[in-house]
PDB file of C-alpha atoms in Angstrom:
ATOM      1  CA  UNK A 172      -2.253  12.025 -15.116  1.00  0.00           C
ATOM      2  CA  UNK A 173      -2.351  10.018 -11.958  1.00  0.00           C
ATOM      3  CA  UNK A 174      -0.499  10.509  -8.774  1.00  0.00           C
ATOM      4  CA  UNK A 175       0.208   8.116  -5.957  1.00  0.00           C
ATOM      5  CA  UNK A 176       1.595   9.497  -2.950  1.00  0.00           C
ATOM      6  CA  UNK A 177       2.348   7.481   0.411  1.00  0.00           C
ATOM      7  CA  UNK A 178       2.996   8.784   3.823  1.00  0.00           C
ATOM      8  CA  UNK A 179       3.363   7.611   7.286  1.00  0.00           C
ATOM      9  CA  UNK A 180       6.505   5.740   7.447  1.00  0.00           C
ATOM     10  CA  UNK A 181       9.061   6.098  10.103  1.00  0.00           C
ATOM     11  CA  UNK A 182      11.227   4.447  12.734  1.00  0.00           C
ATOM     12  CA  UNK A 183       9.534   2.304  15.447  1.00  0.00           C
ATOM     13  CA  UNK A 184      10.435  -0.265  18.050  1.00  0.00           C
ATOM     14  CA  UNK A 185       9.607  -3.842  17.611  1.00  0.00           C
ATOM     15  CA  UNK A 186       6.065  -4.572  18.913  1.00  0.00           C
ATOM     16  CA  UNK A 187       5.037  -1.045  17.773  1.00  0.00           C
ATOM     17  CA  UNK A 188       2.516   0.152  15.329  1.00  0.00           C
ATOM     18  CA  UNK A 189       2.451   2.519  12.379  1.00  0.00           C
ATOM     19  CA  UNK A 190      -0.310   3.513   9.837  1.00  0.00           C
ATOM     20  CA  UNK A 191       0.595   4.141   6.207  1.00  0.00           C
ATOM     21  CA  UNK A 192      -1.562   6.193   3.945  1.00  0.00           C
ATOM     22  CA  UNK A 193      -1.739   6.439   0.273  1.00  0.00           C
ATOM     23  CA  UNK A 194      -3.689   9.074  -1.733  1.00  0.00           C
ATOM     24  CA  UNK A 195      -4.423   8.556  -5.486  1.00  0.00           C
ATOM     25  CA  UNK A 196      -5.367  11.699  -7.332  1.00  0.00           C
ATOM     26  CA  UNK A 197      -5.762  12.712 -11.026  1.00  0.00           C
ATOM     27  CA  UNK A 198      -8.405  12.217 -13.630  1.00  0.00           C
ATOM     28  CA  UNK A 199      -9.945   9.175 -11.861  1.00  0.00           C
ATOM     29  CA  UNK A 200     -13.159   7.445 -13.129  1.00  0.00           C
ATOM     30  CA  UNK A 201     -12.753   4.142 -10.944  1.00  0.00           C
ATOM     31  CA  UNK A 202     -10.081   2.742  -8.739  1.00  0.00           C
ATOM     32  CA  UNK A 203     -10.098  -1.094  -9.281  1.00  0.00           C
ATOM     33  CA  UNK A 204      -7.412  -2.208  -6.989  1.00  0.00           C
ATOM     34  CA  UNK A 205      -5.124  -0.764  -4.249  1.00  0.00           C
ATOM     35  CA  UNK A 206      -2.248  -2.729  -3.069  1.00  0.00           C
ATOM     36  CA  UNK A 207       0.784  -2.449  -0.740  1.00  0.00           C
ATOM     37  CA  UNK A 208       4.165  -3.899  -1.586  1.00  0.00           C
ATOM     38  CA  UNK A 209       7.464  -3.589   0.206  1.00  0.00           C
ATOM     39  CA  UNK A 210      11.046  -4.048  -0.708  1.00  0.00           C
ATOM     40  CA  UNK A 211      13.809  -4.716   1.798  1.00  0.00           C
ATOM     41  CA  UNK A 212      17.426  -4.100   1.128  1.00  0.00           C
ATOM     42  CA  UNK A 213      18.888  -6.671  -1.112  1.00  0.00           C
ATOM     43  CA  UNK A 214      15.465  -8.383  -1.747  1.00  0.00           C
ATOM     44  CA  UNK A 215      12.923  -8.273  -4.337  1.00  0.00           C
ATOM     45  CA  UNK A 216       9.618  -6.310  -4.076  1.00  0.00           C
ATOM     46  CA  UNK A 217       7.006  -8.391  -2.318  1.00  0.00           C
ATOM     47  CA  UNK A 218       3.319  -8.373  -1.918  1.00  0.00           C
ATOM     48  CA  UNK A 219       1.960  -7.188   1.386  1.00  0.00           C
ATOM     49  CA  UNK A 220      -1.792  -6.550   1.073  1.00  0.00           C
ATOM     50  CA  UNK A 221      -4.575  -5.653  -1.460  1.00  0.00           C
ATOM     51  CA  UNK A 222      -8.214  -4.465  -1.361  1.00  0.00           C
ATOM     52  CA  UNK A 223     -10.766  -4.351  -4.089  1.00  0.00           C
ATOM     53  CA  UNK A 224     -13.240  -1.701  -4.856  1.00  0.00           C
ATOM     54  CA  UNK A 225     -15.893  -4.043  -3.081  1.00  0.00           C
ATOM     55  CA  UNK A 226     -13.657  -4.181   0.037  1.00  0.00           C
ATOM     56  CA  UNK A 227     -12.445  -7.694  -0.398  1.00  0.00           C
ATOM     57  CA  UNK A 228      -8.820  -8.149   1.138  1.00  0.00           C
ATOM     58  CA  UNK A 229      -5.830 -10.359   0.693  1.00  0.00           C
ATOM     59  CA  UNK A 230      -2.726 -10.526   2.665  1.00  0.00           C
ATOM     60  CA  UNK A 231       0.725 -11.942   2.540  1.00  0.00           C
ATOM     61  CA  UNK A 232       1.174 -14.865   5.009  1.00  0.00           C
ATOM     62  CA  UNK A 233       3.895 -12.875   6.704  1.00  0.00           C
ATOM     63  CA  UNK A 234       1.644 -10.214   7.785  1.00  0.00           C
ATOM     64  CA  UNK A 235      -1.754 -11.922   8.335  1.00  0.00           C
ATOM     65  CA  UNK A 236      -3.113 -10.881  11.706  1.00  0.00           C
ATOM     66  CA  UNK A 237      -0.715  -7.980  12.188  1.00  0.00           C
ATOM     67  CA  UNK A 238      -1.612  -5.745   9.247  1.00  0.00           C
ATOM     68  CA  UNK A 239      -4.940  -4.473   8.136  1.00  0.00           C
ATOM     69  CA  UNK A 240      -5.637  -2.767   4.760  1.00  0.00           C
ATOM     70  CA  UNK A 241      -8.491  -0.475   4.412  1.00  0.00           C
ATOM     71  CA  UNK A 242      -9.848   2.239   1.933  1.00  0.00           C
ATOM     72  CA  UNK A 243     -11.780   5.364   1.832  1.00  0.00           C
ATOM     73  CA  UNK A 244     -13.392   5.506  -1.527  1.00  0.00           C
ATOM     74  CA  UNK A 245     -14.540   9.009  -1.043  1.00  0.00           C
ATOM     75  CA  UNK A 246     -10.956  10.142  -0.564  1.00  0.00           C
ATOM     76  CA  UNK A 247      -9.343   7.798  -2.932  1.00  0.00           C
ATOM     77  CA  UNK A 248      -7.110   6.619  -0.035  1.00  0.00           C
ATOM     78  CA  UNK A 249      -5.883   3.423   1.171  1.00  0.00           C
ATOM     79  CA  UNK A 250      -4.454   2.766   4.606  1.00  0.00           C
ATOM     80  CA  UNK A 251      -2.082  -0.017   5.987  1.00  0.00           C
ATOM     81  CA  UNK A 252      -2.483  -0.370   9.712  1.00  0.00           C
ATOM     82  CA  UNK A 253       0.684  -2.236  10.869  1.00  0.00           C
ATOM     83  CA  UNK A 254       0.835  -3.672  14.407  1.00  0.00           C
ATOM     84  CA  UNK A 255       3.180  -6.063  16.327  1.00  0.00           C
ATOM     85  CA  UNK A 256       5.844  -4.841  13.985  1.00  0.00           C
ATOM     86  CA  UNK A 257       9.134  -6.985  13.712  1.00  0.00           C
ATOM     87  CA  UNK A 258      12.627  -5.982  12.455  1.00  0.00           C
ATOM     88  CA  UNK A 259      11.872  -8.164   9.344  1.00  0.00           C
ATOM     89  CA  UNK A 260       9.226  -5.767   8.482  1.00  0.00           C
ATOM     90  CA  UNK A 261      11.735  -3.020   7.748  1.00  0.00           C
ATOM     91  CA  UNK A 262      11.477  -2.042   4.100  1.00  0.00           C
ATOM     92  CA  UNK A 263      10.392   0.693   1.830  1.00  0.00           C
ATOM     93  CA  UNK A 264       6.611   0.344   1.309  1.00  0.00           C
ATOM     94  CA  UNK A 265       4.961   1.097  -2.000  1.00  0.00           C
ATOM     95  CA  UNK A 266       1.425   1.836  -2.807  1.00  0.00           C
ATOM     96  CA  UNK A 267       0.118   0.495  -6.140  1.00  0.00           C
ATOM     97  CA  UNK A 268      -3.044   1.065  -7.985  1.00  0.00           C
ATOM     98  CA  UNK A 269      -4.967  -0.135 -11.028  1.00  0.00           C
ATOM     99  CA  UNK A 270      -7.607   2.342 -12.133  1.00  0.00           C
ATOM    100  CA  UNK A 271      -9.510   3.679 -14.917  1.00  0.00           C
ATOM    101  CA  UNK A 272      -9.253   7.386 -15.956  1.00  0.00           C
ATOM    102  CA  UNK A 273     -12.055   9.645 -17.043  1.00  0.00           C
ATOM    103  CA  UNK A 274     -10.968   8.993 -20.668  1.00  0.00           C
ATOM    104  CA  UNK A 275     -11.376   5.334 -19.899  1.00  0.00           C
ATOM    105  CA  UNK A 276      -7.713   4.387 -20.060  1.00  0.00           C
ATOM    106  CA  UNK A 277      -6.389   1.667 -17.646  1.00  0.00           C
ATOM    107  CA  UNK A 278      -3.615   2.806 -15.697  1.00  0.00           C
ATOM    108  CA  UNK A 279      -1.176   0.908 -13.525  1.00  0.00           C
ATOM    109  CA  UNK A 280       0.765   3.153 -11.169  1.00  0.00           C
ATOM    110  CA  UNK A 281       3.282   3.067  -8.199  1.00  0.00           C
ATOM    111  CA  UNK A 282       3.999   5.579  -5.599  1.00  0.00           C
ATOM    112  CA  UNK A 283       7.639   6.647  -4.640  1.00  0.00           C
ATOM    113  CA  UNK A 284       7.467   4.584  -1.476  1.00  0.00           C
ATOM    114  CA  UNK A 285       7.853   5.380   2.163  1.00  0.00           C
ATOM    115  CA  UNK A 286      10.623   3.888   4.564  1.00  0.00           C
ATOM    116  CA  UNK A 287       9.496   1.819   7.607  1.00  0.00           C
ATOM    117  CA  UNK A 288      12.306   0.912   9.997  1.00  0.00           C
ATOM    118  CA  UNK A 289      11.690  -1.483  12.832  1.00  0.00           C
ATOM    119  CA  UNK A 290      14.414  -1.646  15.543  1.00  0.00           C
ATOM    120  CA  UNK A 291      14.891  -4.617  17.786  1.00  0.00           C
TER     121      UNK A 291
END
């Protein structure tokens, strides 16, 4: 069984910063991809950033230059450092992973989400 747990959300003023964390636990052999997505009220879930096991990153155009994704492989943790936050960044942020378990099963799993609210 795999667990994905996010933390670090909250309320921040525009221009401020927050750091989200996501811990993946369970019978993990290898984590291939760690992503962050977000979903604003009334909108579809959208991609924010991803990082591979080798450290390659990819960002949505809307967050490039403001958000930084990183990972600690030893802790099975991914971070999302968010700076210069805007009210339009308000959303529930979800951590997503694709990994291989110790029984060599491929698993695609999501966290419960953490709320980020940016006030103007």
